[in-house]
XYZ file of C-alpha atoms in Angstrom:
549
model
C 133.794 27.716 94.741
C 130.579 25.505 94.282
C 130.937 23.336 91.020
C 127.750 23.425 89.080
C 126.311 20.224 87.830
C 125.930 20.073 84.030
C 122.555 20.259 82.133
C 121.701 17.105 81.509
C 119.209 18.032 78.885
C 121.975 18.912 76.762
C 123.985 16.036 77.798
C 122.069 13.768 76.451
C 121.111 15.564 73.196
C 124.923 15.784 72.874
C 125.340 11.821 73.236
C 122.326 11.469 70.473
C 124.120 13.697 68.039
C 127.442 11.612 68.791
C 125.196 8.296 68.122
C 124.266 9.866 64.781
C 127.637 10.855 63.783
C 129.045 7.197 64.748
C 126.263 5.589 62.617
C 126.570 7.567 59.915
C 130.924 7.257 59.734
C 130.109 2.793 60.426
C 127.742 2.955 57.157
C 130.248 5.138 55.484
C 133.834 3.696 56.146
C 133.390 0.254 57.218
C 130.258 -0.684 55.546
C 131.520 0.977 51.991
C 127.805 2.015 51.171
C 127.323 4.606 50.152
C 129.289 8.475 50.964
C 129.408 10.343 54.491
C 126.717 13.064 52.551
C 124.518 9.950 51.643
C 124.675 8.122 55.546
C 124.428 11.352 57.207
C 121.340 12.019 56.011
C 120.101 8.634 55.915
C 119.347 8.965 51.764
C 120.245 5.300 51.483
C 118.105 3.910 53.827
C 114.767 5.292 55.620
C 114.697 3.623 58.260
C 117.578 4.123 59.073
C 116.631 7.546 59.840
C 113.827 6.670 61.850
C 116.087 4.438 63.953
C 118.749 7.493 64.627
C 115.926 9.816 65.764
C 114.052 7.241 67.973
C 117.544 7.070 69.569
C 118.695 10.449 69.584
C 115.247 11.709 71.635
C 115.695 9.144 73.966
C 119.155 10.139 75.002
C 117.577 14.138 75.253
C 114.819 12.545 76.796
C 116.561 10.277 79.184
C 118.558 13.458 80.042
C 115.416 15.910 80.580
C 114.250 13.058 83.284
C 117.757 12.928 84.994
C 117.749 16.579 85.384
C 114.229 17.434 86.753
C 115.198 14.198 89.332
C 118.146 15.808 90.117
C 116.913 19.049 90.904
C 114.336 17.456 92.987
C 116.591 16.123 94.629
C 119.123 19.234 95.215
C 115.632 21.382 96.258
C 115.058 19.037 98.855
C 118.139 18.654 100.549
C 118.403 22.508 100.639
C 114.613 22.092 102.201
C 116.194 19.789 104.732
C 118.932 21.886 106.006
C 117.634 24.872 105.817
C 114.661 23.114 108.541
C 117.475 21.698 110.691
C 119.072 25.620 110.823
C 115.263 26.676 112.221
C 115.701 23.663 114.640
C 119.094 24.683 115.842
C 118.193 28.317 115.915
C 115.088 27.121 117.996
C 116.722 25.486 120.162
C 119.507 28.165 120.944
C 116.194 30.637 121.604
C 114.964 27.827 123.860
C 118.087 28.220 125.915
C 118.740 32.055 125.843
C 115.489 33.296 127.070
C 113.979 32.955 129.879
C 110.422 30.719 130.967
C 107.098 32.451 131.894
C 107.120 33.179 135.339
C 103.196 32.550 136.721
C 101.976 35.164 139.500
C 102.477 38.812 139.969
C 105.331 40.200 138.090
C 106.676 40.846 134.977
C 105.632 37.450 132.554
C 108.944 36.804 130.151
C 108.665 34.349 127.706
C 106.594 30.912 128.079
C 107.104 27.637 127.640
C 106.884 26.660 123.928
C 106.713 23.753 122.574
C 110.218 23.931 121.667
C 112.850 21.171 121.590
C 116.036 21.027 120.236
C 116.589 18.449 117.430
C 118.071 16.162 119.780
C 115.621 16.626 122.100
C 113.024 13.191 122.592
C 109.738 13.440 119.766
C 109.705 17.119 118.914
C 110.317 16.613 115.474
C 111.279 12.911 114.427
C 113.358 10.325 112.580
C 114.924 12.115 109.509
C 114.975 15.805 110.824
C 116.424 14.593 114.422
C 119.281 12.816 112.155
C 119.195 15.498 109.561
C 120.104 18.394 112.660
C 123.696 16.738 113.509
C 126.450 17.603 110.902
C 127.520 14.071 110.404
C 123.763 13.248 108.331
C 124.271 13.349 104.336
C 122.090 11.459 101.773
C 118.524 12.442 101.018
C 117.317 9.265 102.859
C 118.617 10.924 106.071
C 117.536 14.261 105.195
C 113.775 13.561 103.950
C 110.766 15.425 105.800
C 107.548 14.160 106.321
C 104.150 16.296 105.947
C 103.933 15.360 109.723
C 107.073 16.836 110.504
C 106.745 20.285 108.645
C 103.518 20.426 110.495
C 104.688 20.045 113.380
C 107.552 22.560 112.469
C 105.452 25.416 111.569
C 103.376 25.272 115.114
C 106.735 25.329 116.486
C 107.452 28.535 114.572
C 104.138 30.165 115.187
C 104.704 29.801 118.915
C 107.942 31.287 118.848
C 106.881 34.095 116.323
C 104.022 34.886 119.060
C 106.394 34.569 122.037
C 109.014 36.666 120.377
C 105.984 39.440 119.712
C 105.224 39.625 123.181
C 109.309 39.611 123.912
C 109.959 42.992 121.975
C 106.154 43.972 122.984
C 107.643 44.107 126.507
C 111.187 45.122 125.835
C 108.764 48.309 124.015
C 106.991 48.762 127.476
C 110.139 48.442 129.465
C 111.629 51.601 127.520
C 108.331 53.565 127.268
C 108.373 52.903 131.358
C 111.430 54.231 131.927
C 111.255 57.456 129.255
C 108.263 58.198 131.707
C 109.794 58.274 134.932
C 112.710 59.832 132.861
C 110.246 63.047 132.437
C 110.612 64.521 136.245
C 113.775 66.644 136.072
C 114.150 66.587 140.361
C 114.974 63.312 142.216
C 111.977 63.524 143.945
C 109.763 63.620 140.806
C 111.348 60.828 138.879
C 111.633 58.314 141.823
C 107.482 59.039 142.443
C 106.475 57.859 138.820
C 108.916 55.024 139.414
C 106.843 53.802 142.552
C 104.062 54.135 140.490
C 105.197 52.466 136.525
C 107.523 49.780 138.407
C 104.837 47.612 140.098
C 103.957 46.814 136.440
C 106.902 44.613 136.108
C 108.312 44.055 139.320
C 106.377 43.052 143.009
C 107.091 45.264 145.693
C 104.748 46.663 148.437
C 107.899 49.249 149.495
C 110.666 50.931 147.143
C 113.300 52.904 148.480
C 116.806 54.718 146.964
C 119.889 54.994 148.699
C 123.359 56.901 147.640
C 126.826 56.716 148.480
C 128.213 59.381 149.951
C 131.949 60.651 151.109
C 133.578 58.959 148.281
C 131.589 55.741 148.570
C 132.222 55.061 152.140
C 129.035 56.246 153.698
C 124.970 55.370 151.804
C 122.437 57.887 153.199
C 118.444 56.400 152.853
C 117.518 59.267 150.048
C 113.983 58.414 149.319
C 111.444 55.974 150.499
C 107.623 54.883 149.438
C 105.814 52.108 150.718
C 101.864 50.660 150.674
C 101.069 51.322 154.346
C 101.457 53.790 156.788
C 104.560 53.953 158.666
C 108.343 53.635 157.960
C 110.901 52.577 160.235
C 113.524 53.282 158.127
C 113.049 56.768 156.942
C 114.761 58.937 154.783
C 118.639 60.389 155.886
C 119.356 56.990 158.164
C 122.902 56.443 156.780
C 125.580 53.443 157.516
C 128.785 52.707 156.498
C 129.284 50.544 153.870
C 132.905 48.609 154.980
C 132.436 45.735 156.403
C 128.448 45.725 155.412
C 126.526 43.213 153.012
C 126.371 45.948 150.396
C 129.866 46.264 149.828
C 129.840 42.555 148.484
C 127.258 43.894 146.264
C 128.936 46.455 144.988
C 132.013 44.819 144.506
C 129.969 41.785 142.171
C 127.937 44.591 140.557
C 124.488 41.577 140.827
C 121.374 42.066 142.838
C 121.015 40.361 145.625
C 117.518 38.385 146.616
C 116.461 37.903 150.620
C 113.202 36.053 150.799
C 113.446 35.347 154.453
C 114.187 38.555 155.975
C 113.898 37.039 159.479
C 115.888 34.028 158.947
C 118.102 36.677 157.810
C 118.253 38.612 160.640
C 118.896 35.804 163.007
C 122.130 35.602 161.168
C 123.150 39.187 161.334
C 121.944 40.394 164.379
C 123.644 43.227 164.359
C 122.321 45.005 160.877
C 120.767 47.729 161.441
C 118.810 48.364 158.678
C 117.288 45.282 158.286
C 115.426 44.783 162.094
C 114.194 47.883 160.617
C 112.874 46.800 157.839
C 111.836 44.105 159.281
C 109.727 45.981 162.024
C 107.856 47.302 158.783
C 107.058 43.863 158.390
C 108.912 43.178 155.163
C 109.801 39.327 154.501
C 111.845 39.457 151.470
C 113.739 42.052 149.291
C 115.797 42.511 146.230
C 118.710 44.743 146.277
C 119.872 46.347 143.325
C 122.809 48.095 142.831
C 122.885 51.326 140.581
C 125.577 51.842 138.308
C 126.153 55.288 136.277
C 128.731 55.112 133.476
C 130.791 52.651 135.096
C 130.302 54.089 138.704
C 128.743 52.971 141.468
C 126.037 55.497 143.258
C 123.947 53.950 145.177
C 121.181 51.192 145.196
C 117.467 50.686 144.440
C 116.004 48.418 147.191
C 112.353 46.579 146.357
C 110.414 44.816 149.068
C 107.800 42.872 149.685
C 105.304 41.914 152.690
C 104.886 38.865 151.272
C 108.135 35.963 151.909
C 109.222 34.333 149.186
C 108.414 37.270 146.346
C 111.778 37.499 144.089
C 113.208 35.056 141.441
C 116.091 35.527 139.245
C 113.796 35.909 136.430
C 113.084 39.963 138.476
C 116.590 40.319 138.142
C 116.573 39.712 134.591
C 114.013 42.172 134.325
C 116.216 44.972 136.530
C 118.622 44.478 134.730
C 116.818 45.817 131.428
C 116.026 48.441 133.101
C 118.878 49.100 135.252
C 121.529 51.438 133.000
C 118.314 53.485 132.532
C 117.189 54.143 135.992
C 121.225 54.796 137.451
C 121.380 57.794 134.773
C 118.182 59.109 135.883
C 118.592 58.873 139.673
C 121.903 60.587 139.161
C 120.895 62.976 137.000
C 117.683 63.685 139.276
C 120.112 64.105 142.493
C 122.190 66.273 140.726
C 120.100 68.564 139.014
C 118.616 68.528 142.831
C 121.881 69.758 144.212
C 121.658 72.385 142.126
C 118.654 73.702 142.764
C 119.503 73.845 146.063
C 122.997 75.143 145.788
C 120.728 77.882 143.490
C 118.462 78.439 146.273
C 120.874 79.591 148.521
C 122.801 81.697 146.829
C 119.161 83.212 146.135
C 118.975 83.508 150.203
C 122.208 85.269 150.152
C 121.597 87.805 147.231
C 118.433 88.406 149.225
C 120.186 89.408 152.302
C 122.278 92.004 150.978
C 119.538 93.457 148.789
C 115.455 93.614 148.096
C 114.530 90.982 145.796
C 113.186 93.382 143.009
C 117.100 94.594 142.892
C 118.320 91.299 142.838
C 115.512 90.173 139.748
C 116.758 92.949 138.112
C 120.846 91.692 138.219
C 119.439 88.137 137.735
C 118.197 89.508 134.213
C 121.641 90.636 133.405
C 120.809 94.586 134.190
C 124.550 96.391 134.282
C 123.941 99.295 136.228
C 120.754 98.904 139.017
C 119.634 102.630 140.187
C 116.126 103.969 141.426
C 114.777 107.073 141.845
C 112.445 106.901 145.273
C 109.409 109.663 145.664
C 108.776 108.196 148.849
C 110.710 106.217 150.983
C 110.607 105.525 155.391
C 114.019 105.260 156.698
C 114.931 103.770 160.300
C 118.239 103.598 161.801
C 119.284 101.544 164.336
C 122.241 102.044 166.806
C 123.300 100.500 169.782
C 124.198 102.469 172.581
C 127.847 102.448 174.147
C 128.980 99.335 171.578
C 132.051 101.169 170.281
C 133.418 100.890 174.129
C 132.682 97.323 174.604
C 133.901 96.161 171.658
C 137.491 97.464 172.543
C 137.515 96.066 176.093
C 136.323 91.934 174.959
C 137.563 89.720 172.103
C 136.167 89.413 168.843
C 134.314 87.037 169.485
C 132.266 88.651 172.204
C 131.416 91.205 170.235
C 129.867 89.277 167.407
C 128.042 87.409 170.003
C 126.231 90.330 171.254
C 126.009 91.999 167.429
C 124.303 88.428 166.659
C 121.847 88.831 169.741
C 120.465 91.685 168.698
C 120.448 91.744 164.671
C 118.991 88.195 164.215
C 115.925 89.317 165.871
C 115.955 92.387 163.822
C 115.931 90.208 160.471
C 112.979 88.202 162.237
C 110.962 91.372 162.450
C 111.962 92.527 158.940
C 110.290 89.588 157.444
C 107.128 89.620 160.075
C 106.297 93.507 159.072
C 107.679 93.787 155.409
C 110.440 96.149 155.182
C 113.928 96.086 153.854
C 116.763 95.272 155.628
C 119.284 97.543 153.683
C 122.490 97.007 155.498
C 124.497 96.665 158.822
C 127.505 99.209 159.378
C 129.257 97.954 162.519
C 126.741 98.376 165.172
C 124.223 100.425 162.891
C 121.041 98.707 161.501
C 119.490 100.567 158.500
C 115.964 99.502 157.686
C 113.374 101.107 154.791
C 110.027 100.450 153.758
C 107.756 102.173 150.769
C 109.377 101.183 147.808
C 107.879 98.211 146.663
C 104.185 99.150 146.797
C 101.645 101.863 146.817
C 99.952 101.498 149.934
C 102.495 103.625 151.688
C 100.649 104.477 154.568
C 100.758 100.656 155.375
C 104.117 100.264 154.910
C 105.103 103.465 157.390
C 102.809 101.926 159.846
C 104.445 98.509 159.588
C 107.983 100.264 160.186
C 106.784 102.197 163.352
C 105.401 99.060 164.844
C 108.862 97.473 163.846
C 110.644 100.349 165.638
C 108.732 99.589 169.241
C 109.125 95.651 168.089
C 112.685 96.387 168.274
C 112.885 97.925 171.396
C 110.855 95.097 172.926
C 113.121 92.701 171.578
C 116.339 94.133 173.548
C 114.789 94.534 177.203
C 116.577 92.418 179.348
C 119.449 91.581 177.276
C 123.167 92.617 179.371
C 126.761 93.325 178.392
C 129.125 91.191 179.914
C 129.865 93.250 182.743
C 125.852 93.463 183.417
C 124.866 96.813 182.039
C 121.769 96.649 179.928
C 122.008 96.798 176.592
C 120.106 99.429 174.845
C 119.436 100.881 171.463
C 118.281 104.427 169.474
C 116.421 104.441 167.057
C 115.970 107.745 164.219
C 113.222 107.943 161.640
C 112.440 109.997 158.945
C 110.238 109.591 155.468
C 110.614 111.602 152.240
C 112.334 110.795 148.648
C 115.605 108.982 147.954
C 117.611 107.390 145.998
C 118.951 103.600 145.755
C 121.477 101.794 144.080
C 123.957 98.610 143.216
C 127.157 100.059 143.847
C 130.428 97.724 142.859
C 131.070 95.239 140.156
C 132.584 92.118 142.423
C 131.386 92.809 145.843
C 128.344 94.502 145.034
C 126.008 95.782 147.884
C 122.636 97.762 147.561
C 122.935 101.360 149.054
C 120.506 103.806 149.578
C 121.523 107.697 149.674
C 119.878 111.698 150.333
C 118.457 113.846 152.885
C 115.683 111.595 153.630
C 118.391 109.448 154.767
C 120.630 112.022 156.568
C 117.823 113.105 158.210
C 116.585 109.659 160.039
C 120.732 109.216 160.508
C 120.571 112.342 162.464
C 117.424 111.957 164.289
C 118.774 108.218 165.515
C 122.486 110.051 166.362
C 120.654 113.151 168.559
C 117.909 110.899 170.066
C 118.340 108.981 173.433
C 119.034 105.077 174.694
C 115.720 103.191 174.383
C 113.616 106.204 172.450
C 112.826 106.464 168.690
C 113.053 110.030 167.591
C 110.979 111.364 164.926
C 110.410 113.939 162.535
C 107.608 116.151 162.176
C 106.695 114.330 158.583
C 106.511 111.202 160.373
C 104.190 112.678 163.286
C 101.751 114.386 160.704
C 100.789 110.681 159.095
C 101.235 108.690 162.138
C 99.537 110.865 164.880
C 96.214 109.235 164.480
C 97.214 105.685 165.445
C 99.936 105.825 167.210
C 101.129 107.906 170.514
C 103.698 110.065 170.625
C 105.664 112.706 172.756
C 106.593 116.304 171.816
C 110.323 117.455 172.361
C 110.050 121.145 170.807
C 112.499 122.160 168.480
C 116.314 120.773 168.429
C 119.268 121.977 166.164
C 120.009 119.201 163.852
C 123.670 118.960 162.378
C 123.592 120.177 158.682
C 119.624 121.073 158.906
C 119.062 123.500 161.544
C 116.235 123.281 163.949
C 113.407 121.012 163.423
C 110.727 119.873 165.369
C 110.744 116.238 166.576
C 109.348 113.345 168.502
C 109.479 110.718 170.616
C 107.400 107.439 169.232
C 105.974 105.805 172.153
C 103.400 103.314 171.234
C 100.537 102.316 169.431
C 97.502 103.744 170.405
C-alpha cells in the first residue's frame, strides 16, 4: 500500500503552534513573569505577540512552499514515467508490425519515425535514461520541451499508421464477407479473383482440394489474366512424396520466385513445367485449413519473377481462416446441389416432372383425372424366348439397345416415358398441354422413329430384332401408387385398348385405332385392315401407321 506524504501546510502550522506553546510555558515557568493565561496571550508584552505570529506564519508558510515543491515534483516524475511507458509501448509496436512494403500489393504499416528508448537520438538524454528501470531521481527523469515535441510527432505517426492498420484490417473483412456472399464454389472463388488483387499480386489464382482422405488434390478451379491454361481444372496428383505434403504438414505458405530455377531442381513435377509453360515465374502456395483440417490449397501466381514477400503471407494469413470456411462450405453446398440434381434425374425417370413437383411439395396422395390422353405400347417381338436361352446379362444388353434410344426419342418429340414392364415400353403424350393435336402428332412420328431405330439390330443367333407397336387416344387416369417404392401408373380403356392393339398387331407395324386414324389421316399415311375382334372389346376397325405423308 502506497504511503501518502503528509500535508506540509499543516505541518508547519503545527510546528508554529508548538513554538507558541513553548514560548508561552519559558515566560511562564522559568521566567516567573507573569501566569500561563497572561504569556499565552502575550498580555504582558506586545511584542511579544508580534514576534510569535511573525514566526508561526513562517513555519505555515515555509510548509505551503515545501508542499507545492513537492507536488511539483511528484507530478513530474509521474510525467516522466508515464512518457517512458509510451516509449516502451512504441517500441514494442515498432517490433510487432510489419514495414510498408513499396509496389503492388497490399501496403502494411510504414516506417515511422519510431525508436525505442534505447535506440541512438530518437528521444534524448533524460528520457533514454528515464526508459530503463534502474533511472530514479528527478534529475534522471526530467523532459525537455524538445523532447515532448519530439514525442508527440512520434505519437501522431503512430496514431495515423495505426488508422490505416484497422482501416485495412476493416477492408480485409469487408473483402472477404463479399466473396463470402456466393453460396456455390464457383461463385465465391469468382469474386475472390476479382476483390483479392486488391491486396495480394497475382496475374493467375487457382484452388485445389484433397481428395480420398487427403491422399489425392484434384485442380478444382482456375482463373488467370491471359488466354490459355496448361493446367486446367480436374488434373489431380498425389500428394506423398510431393512438395505439398511438407506444406501441409508445417501448415505455412510457401513462396517460389524462380519457378524455373525451380524446375531445374525437380524435374520431375508435374504441375509446375505446367505452370511454367503458362509462363508463370513465381508463386505463393497457401494452404487452406477448415476447423483444424486440412482441405486443400489456394495457389497465387505471378508472370512477373520475384513477386511475393513474407509481408503477402502476413496478409494471407488474415485472411486465411476466412477463405478455408468459405471454399469448404462453397464445395459442399456444391455437392449437394449436385447430389440434388440427380436424384431430380432419377425422380424424372420414373415419372413426368409435373408428378414429381407435385411430391416435391409434400402432396400425399398424387392422382389425375385425363380427358384426353395418346397411349403407345411398345413390345418386342420373340424376347420372352431369348431371354430363357442366354444369361442375364445378354438380355439386358439387348433390353439396353433398344430402350436407350427410346428415352432419346422421348425427349426429342415430348412425350412421357411412363414405364418399362420386362420387354414392354409404355409411352403417353397429351397431358401436359392443350395443343393436343401436336402432341398426337409428335407420338406418331415417335412410333415410325422407333421402328427406324431397330432396323438392323440382331439377336445373338442373327435373327433380326423387331418390335410392335399399339396405339390408341381417349381419357384416362394416372397416379402415384406406393409409399416407399413409389412409381407413376397410368390405368383405363384408353389404355387397354392401345395394349391390345400393340398385342394383335404384327412385327415391325404400328396398329391403330379408328380414333387415331380420324385426327391423323390428313398428315400422315396409313393402311386399312377392316375390322378385327379385339379381346374384351369386340370388333373394331383398325390400322396400320405407315408414314408421314
Amino acid at each position: 500500500m502506497k504511503v501518502r506524504t503528509p500535508n506540509l501546510i499543516w505541518l508547519g502550522a503545527g510546528l508554529g503552534a508548538a513554538f507558541w506553546l513553548a514560548e508561552s510555558l519559558l515566560h511562564t515557568f522559568v521566567f516567573d513573569s507573569e501566569s500561563l493565561a497572561v504569556t499565552l496571550l502575550c498580555e504582558h508584552d506586545p511584542n511579544e505577540l508580534w514576534m510569535r505570529l511573525f514566526i508561526a506564519i513562517s513555519f505555515a508558510a515555509f510548509g505551503w512552499i515545501a508542499e507545492r515543491s513537492l507536488r511539483a515534483e511528484r507530478h513530474l516524475k509521474d510525467d516522466a514515467e508515464r512518457l517512458n511507458r509510451l516509449l516502451r509501448f512504441v517500441g514494442h509496436v515498432k517490433q510487432n508490425f510489419p514495414h510498408r512494403r513499396e509496389g503492388r500489393g497490399f501496403p502494411l504499416f510504414g516506417d515511422p519515425l519510431l525508436q525505442t528508448p534505447a535506440a541512438a537520438g530518437s528521444v534524448p538524454g533524460a528520457i533514454a535514461a528515464g526508459a530503463s528501470d534502474d533511472a530514479d531521481g528527478i534529475g534522471e527523469l526530467a523532459v525537455s520541451e524538445g523532447d515532448i515535441g519530439k514525442l508527440t510527432r512520434i505519437l501522431q505517426d503512430l496514431s495515423r499508421l495505426l488508422d490505416e492498420r484497422f482501416d485495412e484490417l476493416h477492408a480485409l473483412l469487408q473483402l472477404t464477407h463479399d466473396i463470402n456472399m456466393g453460396l456455390l464454389l464457383d461463385e465465391a472463388l469468382e469474386k475472390a479473383y476479382e476483390t483479392l488483387q486488391s491486396v495480394l499480386p497475382y496475374n493467375r489464382l487457382g484452388v485445389a482440394l484433397l481428395e480420398k482422405d487427403g491422399q489425392v488434390v484434384r485442380a478444382r478451379w482456375a482463373r488467370a489474366d491471359y488466354p490459355e491454361l496448361m493446367l486446367r481444372t480436374g488434373y489431380a496428383g498425389v500428394i506423398r512424396g510431393s512438395s505439398l505434403q511438407g506444406i501441409i504438414a508445417s501448415g505455412e505458405p510457401r513462396i517460389i520466385n524462380d519457378l524455373a530455377g525451380y524446375l531445374e531442381l525437380h524435374p520431375l513435377s508435374e504441375s509446375t513445367g505446367l505452370i511454367v509453360a503458362e509462363g508463370i515465374h513465381s508463386s505463393l502456395t497457401c494452404p487452406l485449413i477448415s476447423m483444424g483440417k486440412p482441405i486443400g490449397f489456394m495457389f497465387f501466381s505471378s508472370l512477373t519473377a520475384n513477386s511475393y514477400k513474407n509481408v503477402h503471407i502476413d496478409v494471407f494469413e488474415l485472411i486465411a481462416g476466412h477463405l478455408s470456411v468459405i471454399v469448404e462450405k462453397g464445395n459442399l453446398y456444391q455437392q449437394i446441389l449436385t447430389e440434388k440434381e440427380k436424384s431430380e434425374r432419377l425422380l424424372l425417370n420414373v415419372m413426368p416432372a409435373r408428378i414429381a413437383a407435385r411430391l416435391r411439395s409434400g402432396a400425399k396422395s398424387v392422382a389425375e383425372n385425363l380427358p384426353v390422353v395418346n397411349i403407345l405400347f411398345v413390345d418386342i417381338v420373340a424376347f420372352t424366348e431369348f431371354a430363357s436361352r442366354y444369361p442375364p446379362e445378354r438380355v439386358v444388353h439387348l433390353l439396353e439397345n433398344v430402350f436407350v434410344p427410346l428415352d432419346r426419342l422421348c425427349d426429342l418429340y415430348g412425350v412421357e416415358k411412363i414405364k418399362t414392364s420386362g420387354d414392354e415400353y409404355l409411352v403417353m403424350s397429351g397431358p401436359s398441354g392443350s395443343d393436343t393435336g401436336k402432341q398426337l402428332r409428335n407420338l406418331a412420328e415417335f412410333a415410325l422413329e422407333a421402328l427406324r431405330s431397330v432396323e438392323g439390330m440382331r439377336y445373338p443367333d442373327g435373327e433380326l430384332v423387331r418390335i410392335r407397336l399399339g396405339m390408341h387416344t381417349g381419357p384416362a387416369v394416372a397416379g402415384v401408387i406406393g409409399q416407399s417404392k413409389f412409381a407413376y401408373d397410368i390405368w383405363g380403356d384408353t389404355v387397354n385398348i392401345a395394349s391390345r392393339m400393340e398385342s394383335s398387331g404384327e412385327a415391325g407395324r404400328i396398329q391403330v385405332t379408328e380414333e387415331i386414324h380420324a385426327k391423323l389421316q390428313g398428315e400422315f399415311l396409313f393402311e386399312q385392315l377392316g375390322m378385327i375382334d379385339i379381346k374384351g372389346r369386340g370388333p373394331m376397325r383398325t390400322y396400320f401407321l405407315k408414314a408421314k405423308k
